[in-house]
Tab-separated table of C-alpha atoms in Angstrom:
chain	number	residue	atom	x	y	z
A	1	UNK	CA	-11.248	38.426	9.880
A	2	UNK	CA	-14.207	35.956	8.331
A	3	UNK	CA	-14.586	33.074	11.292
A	4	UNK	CA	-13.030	29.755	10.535
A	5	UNK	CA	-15.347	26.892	9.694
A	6	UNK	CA	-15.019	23.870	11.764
A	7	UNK	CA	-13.221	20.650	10.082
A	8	UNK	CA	-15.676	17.703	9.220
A	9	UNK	CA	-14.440	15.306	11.394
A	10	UNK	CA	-13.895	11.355	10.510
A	11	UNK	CA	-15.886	8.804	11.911
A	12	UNK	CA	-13.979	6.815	14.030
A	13	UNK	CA	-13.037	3.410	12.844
A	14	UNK	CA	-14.320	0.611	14.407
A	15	UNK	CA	-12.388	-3.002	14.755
A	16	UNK	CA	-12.777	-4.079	11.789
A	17	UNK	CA	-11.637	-1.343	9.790
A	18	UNK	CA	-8.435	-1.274	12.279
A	19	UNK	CA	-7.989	-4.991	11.292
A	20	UNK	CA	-8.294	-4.418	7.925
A	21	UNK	CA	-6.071	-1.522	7.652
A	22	UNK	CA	-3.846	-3.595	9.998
A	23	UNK	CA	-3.903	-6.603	6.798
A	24	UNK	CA	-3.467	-4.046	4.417
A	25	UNK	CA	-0.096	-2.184	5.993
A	26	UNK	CA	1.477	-5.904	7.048
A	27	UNK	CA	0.465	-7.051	3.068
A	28	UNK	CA	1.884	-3.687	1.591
A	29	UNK	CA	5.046	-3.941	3.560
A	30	UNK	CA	5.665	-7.684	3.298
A	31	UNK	CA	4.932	-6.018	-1.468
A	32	UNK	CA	8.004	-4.136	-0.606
A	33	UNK	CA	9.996	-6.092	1.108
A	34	UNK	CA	9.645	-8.977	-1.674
A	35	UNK	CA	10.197	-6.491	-4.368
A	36	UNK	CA	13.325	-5.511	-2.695
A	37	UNK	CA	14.510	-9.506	-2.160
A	38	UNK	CA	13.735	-10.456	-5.565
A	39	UNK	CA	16.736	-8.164	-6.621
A	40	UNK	CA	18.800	-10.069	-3.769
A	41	UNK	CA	17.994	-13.156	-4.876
A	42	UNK	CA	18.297	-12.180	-8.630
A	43	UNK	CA	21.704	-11.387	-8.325
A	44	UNK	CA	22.574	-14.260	-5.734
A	45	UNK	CA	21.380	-16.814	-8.389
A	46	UNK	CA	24.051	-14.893	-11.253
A	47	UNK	CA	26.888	-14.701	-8.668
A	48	UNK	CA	25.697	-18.695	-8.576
A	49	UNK	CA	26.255	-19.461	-11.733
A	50	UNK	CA	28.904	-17.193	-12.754
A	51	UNK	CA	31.131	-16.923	-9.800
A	52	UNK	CA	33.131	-13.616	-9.191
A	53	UNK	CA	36.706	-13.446	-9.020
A	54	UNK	CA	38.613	-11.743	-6.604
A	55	UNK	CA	38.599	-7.819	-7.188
A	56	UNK	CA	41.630	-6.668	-9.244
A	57	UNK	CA	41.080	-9.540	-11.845
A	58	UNK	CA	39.650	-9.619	-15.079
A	59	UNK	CA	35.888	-10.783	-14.894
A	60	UNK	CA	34.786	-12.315	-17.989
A	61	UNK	CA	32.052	-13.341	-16.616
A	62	UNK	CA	30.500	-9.768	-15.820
A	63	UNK	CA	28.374	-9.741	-18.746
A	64	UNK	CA	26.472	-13.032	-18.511
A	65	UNK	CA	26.305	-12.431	-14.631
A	66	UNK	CA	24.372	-9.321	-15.560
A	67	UNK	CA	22.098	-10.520	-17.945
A	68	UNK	CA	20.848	-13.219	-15.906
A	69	UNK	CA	20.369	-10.797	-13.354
A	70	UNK	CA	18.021	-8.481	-15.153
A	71	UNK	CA	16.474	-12.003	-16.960
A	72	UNK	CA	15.909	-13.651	-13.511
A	73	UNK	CA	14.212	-10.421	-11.894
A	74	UNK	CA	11.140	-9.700	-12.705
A	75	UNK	CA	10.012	-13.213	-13.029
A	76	UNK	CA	11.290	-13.696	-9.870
A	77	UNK	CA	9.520	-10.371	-8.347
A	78	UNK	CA	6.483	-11.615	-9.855
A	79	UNK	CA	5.751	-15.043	-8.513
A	80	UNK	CA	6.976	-13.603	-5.232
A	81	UNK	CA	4.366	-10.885	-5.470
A	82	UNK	CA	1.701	-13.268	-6.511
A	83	UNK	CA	2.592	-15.441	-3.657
A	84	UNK	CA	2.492	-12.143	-1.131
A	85	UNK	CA	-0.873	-11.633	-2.186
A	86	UNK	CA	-2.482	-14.967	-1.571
A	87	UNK	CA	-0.864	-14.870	1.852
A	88	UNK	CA	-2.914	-14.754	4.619
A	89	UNK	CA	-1.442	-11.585	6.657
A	90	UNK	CA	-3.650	-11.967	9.648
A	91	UNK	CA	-2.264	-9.211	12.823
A	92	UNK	CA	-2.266	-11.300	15.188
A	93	UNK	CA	0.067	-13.607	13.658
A	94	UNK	CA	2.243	-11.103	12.738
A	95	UNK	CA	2.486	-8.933	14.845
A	96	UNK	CA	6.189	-7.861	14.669
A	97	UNK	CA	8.315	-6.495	12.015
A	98	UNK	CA	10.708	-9.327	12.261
A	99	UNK	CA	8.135	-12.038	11.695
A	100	UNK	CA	6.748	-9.913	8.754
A	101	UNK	CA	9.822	-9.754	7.529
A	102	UNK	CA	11.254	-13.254	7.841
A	103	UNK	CA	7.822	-14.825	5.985
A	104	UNK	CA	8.246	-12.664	3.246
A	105	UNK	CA	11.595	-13.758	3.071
A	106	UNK	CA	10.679	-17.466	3.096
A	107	UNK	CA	7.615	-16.933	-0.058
A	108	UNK	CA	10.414	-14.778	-1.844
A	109	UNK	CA	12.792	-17.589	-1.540
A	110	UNK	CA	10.000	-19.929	-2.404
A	111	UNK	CA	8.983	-18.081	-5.448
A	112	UNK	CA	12.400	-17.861	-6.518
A	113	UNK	CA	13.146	-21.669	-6.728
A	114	UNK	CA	9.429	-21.802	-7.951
A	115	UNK	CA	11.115	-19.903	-11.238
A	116	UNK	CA	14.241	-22.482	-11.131
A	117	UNK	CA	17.063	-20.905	-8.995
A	118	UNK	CA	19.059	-23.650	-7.329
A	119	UNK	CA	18.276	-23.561	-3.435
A	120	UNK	CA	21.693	-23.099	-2.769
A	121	UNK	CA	21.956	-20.250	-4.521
A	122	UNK	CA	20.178	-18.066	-1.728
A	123	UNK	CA	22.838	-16.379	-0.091
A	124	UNK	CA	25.883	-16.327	-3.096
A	125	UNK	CA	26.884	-12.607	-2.559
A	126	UNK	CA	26.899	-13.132	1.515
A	127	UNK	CA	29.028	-15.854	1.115
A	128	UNK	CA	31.446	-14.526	-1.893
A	129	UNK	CA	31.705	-11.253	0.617
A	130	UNK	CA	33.293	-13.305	3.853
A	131	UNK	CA	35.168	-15.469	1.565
A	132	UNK	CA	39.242	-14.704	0.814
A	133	UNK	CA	38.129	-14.776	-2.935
A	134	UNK	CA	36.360	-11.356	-2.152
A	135	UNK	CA	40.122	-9.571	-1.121
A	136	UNK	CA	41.531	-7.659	-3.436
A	137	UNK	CA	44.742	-8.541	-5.438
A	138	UNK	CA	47.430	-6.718	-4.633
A	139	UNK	CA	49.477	-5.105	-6.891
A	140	UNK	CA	52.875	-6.457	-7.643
A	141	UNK	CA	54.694	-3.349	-7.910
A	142	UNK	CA	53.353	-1.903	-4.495
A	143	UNK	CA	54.090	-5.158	-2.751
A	144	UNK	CA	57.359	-4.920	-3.769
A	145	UNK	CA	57.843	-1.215	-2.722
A	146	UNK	CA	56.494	-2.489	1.055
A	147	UNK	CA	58.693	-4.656	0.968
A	148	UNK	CA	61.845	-3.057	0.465
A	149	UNK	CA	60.313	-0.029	3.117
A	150	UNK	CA	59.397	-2.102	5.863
A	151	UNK	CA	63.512	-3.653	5.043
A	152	UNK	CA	64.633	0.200	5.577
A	153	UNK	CA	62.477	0.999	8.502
A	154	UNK	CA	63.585	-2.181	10.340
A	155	UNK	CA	66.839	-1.426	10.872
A	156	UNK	CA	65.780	2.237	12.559
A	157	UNK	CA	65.156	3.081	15.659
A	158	UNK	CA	61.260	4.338	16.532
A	159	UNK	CA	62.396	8.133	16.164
A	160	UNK	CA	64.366	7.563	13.163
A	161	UNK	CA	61.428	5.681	11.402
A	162	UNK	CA	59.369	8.706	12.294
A	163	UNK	CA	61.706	11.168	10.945
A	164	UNK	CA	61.801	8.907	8.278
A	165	UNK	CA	57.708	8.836	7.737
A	166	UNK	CA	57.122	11.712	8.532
A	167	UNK	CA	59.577	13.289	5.340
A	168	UNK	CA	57.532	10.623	2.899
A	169	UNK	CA	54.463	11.904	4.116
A	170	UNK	CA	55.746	15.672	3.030
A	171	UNK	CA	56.199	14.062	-0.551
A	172	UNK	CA	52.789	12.505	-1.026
A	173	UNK	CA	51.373	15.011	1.402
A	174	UNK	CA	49.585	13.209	3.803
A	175	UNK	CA	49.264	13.002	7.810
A	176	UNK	CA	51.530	10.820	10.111
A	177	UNK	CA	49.678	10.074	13.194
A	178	UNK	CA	52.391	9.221	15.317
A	179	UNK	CA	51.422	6.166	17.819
């Protein structure tokens, strides 16, 4: 068996090739994490302007919601990127994730109104998400049919409304868990 040749081996870096690698992985990150909020943003300023309805509806508003998506986010990755890269990322200021994070945040939010999103657009598909509007409508037809169950099952005792469940759940087969 030939003898292995030893591996070169890497000078070691000194401190300020750590700090620069340091700028250079918080900058990189802080690229990616603007890329990604640009999208966010993007589609918070369409759900802005062309509110959703509640799921179950009809949207006519789905197509110009989506085109001012895709028209909003590159210009809005852009100036966000531009910004990123005249930021000073200096370690020692940011020396967490989190605070990484939240400046990168703050010059993608900054870029974005830069480009003409309405400040109070930041945060549209949060907001639509918590609200009642995001709850989906529900049908008439199954409403009714709970209706005129939970009207059957009340007048049963617990073992009869399991009997009772427990045959329905034969007929779609499903699982009754009984409680």
């Amino acid at each position: 068996m030939p003898a292995r040749r030893p591996r070169p081996r890497r000078p070691l870096p000194n401190d300020a090739d750590n700090e620069r690698l340091l700028r250079e992985r918080i900058a990189r990150n802080a690229r990616m994490y603007a890329i990604h909020e640009s999208m966010v943003l993007a589609s918070d300023w369409a759900v802005f302007e062309y509110p959703r309805p509640r799921p179950g509806l009809h949207d006519p508003e789905a197509e110009p919601r989506r085109a001012r998506d895709q028209g909003v986010r590159a210009s809005i990755r852009e100036s966000a990127l531009s910004l990123i890269e005249a930021h000073d990322w200096d370690p020692e200021r940011y020396d967490h994730h989190e605070k990484m994070v939240a400046e990168a945040h703050h010059l993608a939010c900054r870029a974005a109104i830069s480009v003409g999103m309405p400040a109070e657009a930041a945060g549209a598909n949060a907001a639509w998400a918590v609200s009642p509007a995001a709850t989906p409508v529900p049908h008439r037809d199954v409403t009714d049919q709970t209706k005129k169950v939970v009207a059957v099952l009340d007048g049963l005792t617990a073992a009869e409304q399991q009997t009772v469940l427990r045959e329905a759940a034969k007929v779609v087969q499903c699982d009754v868990q009984a409680h």
